[in-house]
mmCIF file of C-alpha atoms in Angstrom:
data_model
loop_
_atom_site.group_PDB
_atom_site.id
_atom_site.type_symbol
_atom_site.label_atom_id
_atom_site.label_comp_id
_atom_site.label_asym_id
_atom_site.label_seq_id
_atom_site.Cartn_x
_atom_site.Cartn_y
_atom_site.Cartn_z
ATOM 1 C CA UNK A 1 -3.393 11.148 -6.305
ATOM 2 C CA UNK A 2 -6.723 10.071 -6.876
ATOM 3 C CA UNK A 3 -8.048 6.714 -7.725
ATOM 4 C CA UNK A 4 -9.294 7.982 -11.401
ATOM 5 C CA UNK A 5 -5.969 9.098 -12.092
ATOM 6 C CA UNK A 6 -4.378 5.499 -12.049
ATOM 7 C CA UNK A 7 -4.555 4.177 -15.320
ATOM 8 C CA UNK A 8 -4.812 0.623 -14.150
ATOM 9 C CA UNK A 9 -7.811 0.925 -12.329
ATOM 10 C CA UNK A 10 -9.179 -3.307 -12.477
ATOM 11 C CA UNK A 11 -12.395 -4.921 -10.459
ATOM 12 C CA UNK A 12 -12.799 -8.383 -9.133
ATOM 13 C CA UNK A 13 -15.579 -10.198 -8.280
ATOM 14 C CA UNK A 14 -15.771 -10.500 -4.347
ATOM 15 C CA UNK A 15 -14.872 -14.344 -3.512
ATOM 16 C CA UNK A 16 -12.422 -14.568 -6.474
ATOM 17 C CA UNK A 17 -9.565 -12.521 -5.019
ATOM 18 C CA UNK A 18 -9.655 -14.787 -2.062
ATOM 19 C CA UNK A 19 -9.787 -18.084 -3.761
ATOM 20 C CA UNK A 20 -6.425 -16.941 -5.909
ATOM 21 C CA UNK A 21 -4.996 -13.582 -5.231
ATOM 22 C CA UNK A 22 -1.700 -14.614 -7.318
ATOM 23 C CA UNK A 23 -3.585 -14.707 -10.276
ATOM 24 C CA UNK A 24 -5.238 -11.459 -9.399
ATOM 25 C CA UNK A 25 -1.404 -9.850 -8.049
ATOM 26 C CA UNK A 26 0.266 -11.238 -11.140
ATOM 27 C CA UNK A 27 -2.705 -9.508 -13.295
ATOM 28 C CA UNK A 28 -2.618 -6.143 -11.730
ATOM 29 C CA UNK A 29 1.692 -6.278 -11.539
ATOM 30 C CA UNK A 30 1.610 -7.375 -15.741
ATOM 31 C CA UNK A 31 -0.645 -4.433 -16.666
ATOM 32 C CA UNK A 32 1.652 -1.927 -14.991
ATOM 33 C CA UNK A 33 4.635 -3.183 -16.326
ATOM 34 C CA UNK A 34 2.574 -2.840 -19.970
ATOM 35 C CA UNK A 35 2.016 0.394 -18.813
ATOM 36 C CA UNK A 36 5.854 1.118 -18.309
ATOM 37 C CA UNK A 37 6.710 0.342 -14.988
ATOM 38 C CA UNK A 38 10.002 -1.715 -14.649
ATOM 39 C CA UNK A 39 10.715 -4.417 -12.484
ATOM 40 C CA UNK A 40 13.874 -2.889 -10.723
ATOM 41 C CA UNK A 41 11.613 -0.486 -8.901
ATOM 42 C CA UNK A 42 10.836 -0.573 -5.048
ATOM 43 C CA UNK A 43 7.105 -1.893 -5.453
ATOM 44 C CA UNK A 44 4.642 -1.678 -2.707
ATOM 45 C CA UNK A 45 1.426 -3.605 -2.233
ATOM 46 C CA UNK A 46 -1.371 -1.237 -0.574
ATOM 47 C CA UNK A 47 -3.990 -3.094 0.944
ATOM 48 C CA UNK A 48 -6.872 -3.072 2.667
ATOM 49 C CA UNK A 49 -7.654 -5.361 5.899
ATOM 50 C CA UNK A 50 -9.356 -8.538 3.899
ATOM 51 C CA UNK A 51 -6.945 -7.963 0.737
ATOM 52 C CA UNK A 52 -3.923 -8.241 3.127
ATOM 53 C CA UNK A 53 -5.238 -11.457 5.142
ATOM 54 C CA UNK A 54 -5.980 -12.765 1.521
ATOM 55 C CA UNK A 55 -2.316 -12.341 0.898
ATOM 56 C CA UNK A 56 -1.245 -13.658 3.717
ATOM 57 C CA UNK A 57 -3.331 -16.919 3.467
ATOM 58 C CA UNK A 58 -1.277 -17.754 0.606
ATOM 59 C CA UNK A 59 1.213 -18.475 3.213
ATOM 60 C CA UNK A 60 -1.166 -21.408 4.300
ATOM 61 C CA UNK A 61 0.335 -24.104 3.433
ATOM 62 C CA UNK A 62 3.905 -23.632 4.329
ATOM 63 C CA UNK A 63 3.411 -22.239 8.162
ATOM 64 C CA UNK A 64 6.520 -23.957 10.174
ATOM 65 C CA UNK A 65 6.191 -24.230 13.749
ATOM 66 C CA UNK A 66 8.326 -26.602 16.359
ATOM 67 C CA UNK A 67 7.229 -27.777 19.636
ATOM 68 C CA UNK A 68 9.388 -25.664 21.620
ATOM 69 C CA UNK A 69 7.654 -22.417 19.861
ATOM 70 C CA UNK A 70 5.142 -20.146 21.472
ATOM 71 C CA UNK A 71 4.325 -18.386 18.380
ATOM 72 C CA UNK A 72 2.195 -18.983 15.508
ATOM 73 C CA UNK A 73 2.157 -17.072 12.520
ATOM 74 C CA UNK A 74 0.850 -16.129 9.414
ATOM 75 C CA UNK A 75 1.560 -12.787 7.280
ATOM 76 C CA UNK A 76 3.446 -12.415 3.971
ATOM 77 C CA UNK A 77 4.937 -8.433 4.409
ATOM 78 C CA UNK A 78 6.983 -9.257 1.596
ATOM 79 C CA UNK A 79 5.529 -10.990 -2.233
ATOM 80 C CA UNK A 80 7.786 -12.026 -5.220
ATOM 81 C CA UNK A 81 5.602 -12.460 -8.616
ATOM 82 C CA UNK A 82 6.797 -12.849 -12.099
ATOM 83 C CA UNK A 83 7.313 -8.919 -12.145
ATOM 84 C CA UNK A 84 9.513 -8.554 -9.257
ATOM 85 C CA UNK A 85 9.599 -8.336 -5.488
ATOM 86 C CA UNK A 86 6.708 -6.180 -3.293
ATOM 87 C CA UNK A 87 6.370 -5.081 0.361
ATOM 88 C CA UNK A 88 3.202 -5.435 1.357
ATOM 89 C CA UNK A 89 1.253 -3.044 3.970
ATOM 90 C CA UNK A 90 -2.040 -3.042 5.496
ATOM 91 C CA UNK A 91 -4.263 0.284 4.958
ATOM 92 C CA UNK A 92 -7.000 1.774 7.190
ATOM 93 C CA UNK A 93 -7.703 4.263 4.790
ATOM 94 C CA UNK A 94 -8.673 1.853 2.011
ATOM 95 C CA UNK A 95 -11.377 -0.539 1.851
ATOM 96 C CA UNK A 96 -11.495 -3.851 3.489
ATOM 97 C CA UNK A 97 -11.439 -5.123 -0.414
ATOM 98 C CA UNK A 98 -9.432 -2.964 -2.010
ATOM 99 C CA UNK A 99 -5.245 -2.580 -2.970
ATOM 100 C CA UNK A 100 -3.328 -0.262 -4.759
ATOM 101 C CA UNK A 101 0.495 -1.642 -6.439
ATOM 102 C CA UNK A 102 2.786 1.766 -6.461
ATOM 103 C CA UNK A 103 6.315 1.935 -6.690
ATOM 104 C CA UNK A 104 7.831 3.388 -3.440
ATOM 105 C CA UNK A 105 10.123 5.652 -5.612
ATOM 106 C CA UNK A 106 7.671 7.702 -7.497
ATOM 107 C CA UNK A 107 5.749 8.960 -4.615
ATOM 108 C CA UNK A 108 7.264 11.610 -2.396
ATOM 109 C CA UNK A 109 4.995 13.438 0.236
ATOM 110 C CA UNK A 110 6.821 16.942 -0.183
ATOM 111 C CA UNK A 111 5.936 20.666 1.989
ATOM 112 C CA UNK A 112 4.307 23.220 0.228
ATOM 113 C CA UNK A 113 6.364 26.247 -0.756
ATOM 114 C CA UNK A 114 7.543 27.675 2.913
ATOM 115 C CA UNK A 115 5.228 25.690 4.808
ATOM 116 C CA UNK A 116 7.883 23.029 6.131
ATOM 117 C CA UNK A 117 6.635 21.702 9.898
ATOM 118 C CA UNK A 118 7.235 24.534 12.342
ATOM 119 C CA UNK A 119 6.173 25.496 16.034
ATOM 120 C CA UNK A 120 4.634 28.603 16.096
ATOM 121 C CA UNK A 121 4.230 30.269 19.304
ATOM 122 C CA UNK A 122 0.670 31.141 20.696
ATOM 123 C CA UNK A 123 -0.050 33.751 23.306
ATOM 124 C CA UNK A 124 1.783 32.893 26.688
ATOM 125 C CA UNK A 125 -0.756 33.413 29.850
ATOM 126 C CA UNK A 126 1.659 33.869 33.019
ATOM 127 C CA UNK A 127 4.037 30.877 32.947
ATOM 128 C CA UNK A 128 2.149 29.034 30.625
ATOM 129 C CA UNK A 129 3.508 28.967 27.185
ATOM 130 C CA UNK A 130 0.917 27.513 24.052
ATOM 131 C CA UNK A 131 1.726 26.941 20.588
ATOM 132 C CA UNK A 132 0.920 24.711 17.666
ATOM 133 C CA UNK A 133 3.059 22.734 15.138
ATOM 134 C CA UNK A 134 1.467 23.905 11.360
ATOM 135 C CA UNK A 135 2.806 22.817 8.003
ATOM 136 C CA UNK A 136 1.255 21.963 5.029
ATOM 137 C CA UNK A 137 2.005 18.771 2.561
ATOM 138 C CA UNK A 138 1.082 17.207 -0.213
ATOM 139 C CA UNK A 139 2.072 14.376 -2.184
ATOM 140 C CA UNK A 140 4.016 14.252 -5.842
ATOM 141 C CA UNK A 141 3.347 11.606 -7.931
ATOM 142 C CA UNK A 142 5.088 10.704 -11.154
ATOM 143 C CA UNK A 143 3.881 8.562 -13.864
ATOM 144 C CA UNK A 144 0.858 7.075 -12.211
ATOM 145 C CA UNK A 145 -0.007 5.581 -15.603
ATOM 146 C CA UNK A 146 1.717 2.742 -14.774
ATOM 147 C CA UNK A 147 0.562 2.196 -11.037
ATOM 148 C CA UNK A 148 -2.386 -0.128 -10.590
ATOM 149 C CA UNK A 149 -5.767 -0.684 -7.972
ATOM 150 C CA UNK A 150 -7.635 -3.512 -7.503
ATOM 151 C CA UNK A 151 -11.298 -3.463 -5.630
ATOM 152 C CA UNK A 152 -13.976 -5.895 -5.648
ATOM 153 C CA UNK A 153 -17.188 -4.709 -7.434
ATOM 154 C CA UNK A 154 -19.172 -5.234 -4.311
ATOM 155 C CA UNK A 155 -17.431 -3.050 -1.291
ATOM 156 C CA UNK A 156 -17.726 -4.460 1.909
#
């Protein structure tokens, strides 16, 4: 899937994701649901390494520690907006300022016809045996009209 093939495909100024990424989730979540996507799904929150500590900063204000703790800590891996409930995952393959909002059930990653995983045995030399584990994959996706990105219009 590329990105071009989203049909939500929204920019944000750089410092105004961080200063209220609910208003920027909740904007990204109501244009896929205009789109078609339904609320019921299994929605996931793609993002990239500042995106996700944006997230988790809205967290902030309600951080509970006791005395008798040893751990600190700060991370939203789940979000519930106004369109439903979102797992939210931290990407190294997109950019620092960038997220993508795809329901889990609509992508499948899927083997080419007869290239499932298999080991395929190289040439043995004595005792020693060599192979190699090929397959090939690639990824279905299904109505990606109604799946959204979000990126800042300067990358970092």
């Amino acid at each position: 899937m590329c990105s071009s093939d989203l049909a939500i495909n929204s920019t944000v100024a750089d410092s105004s994701f961080s200063a209220n990424p609910h208003l920027y989730l909740g904007d990204i979540a109501q244009a896929c649901f205009n789109a078609g996507a339904s609320t019921t799904e299994d929605w996931g929150i793609i993002a990239g390494a500042q995106y996700f500590r944006d997230i988790s900063n809205l967290n902030d204000t309600k951080v509970l520690d006791s005395n008798i703790s040893e751990v600190f800590k700060r991370v939203i891996r789940r979000y519930q907006g106004p369109f439903g409930i979102t797992n939210v995952f931290l990407s190294r393959a997109l950019a620092a300022r960038e997220l993508m909002y795809v329901p889990r059930e609509r992508i499948r990653v899927v083997p080419l016809q007869g290239r499932n995983f298999a080991y395929q045995e190289m040439g043995a030399t004595g005792d020693n045996r060599k192979g190699l584990i090929v397959g090939e994959y690639t990824v279905e996706v299904y109505h990606p009209q109604a799946m959204g990105r979000l990126r800042t219009t300067s990358q970092v």
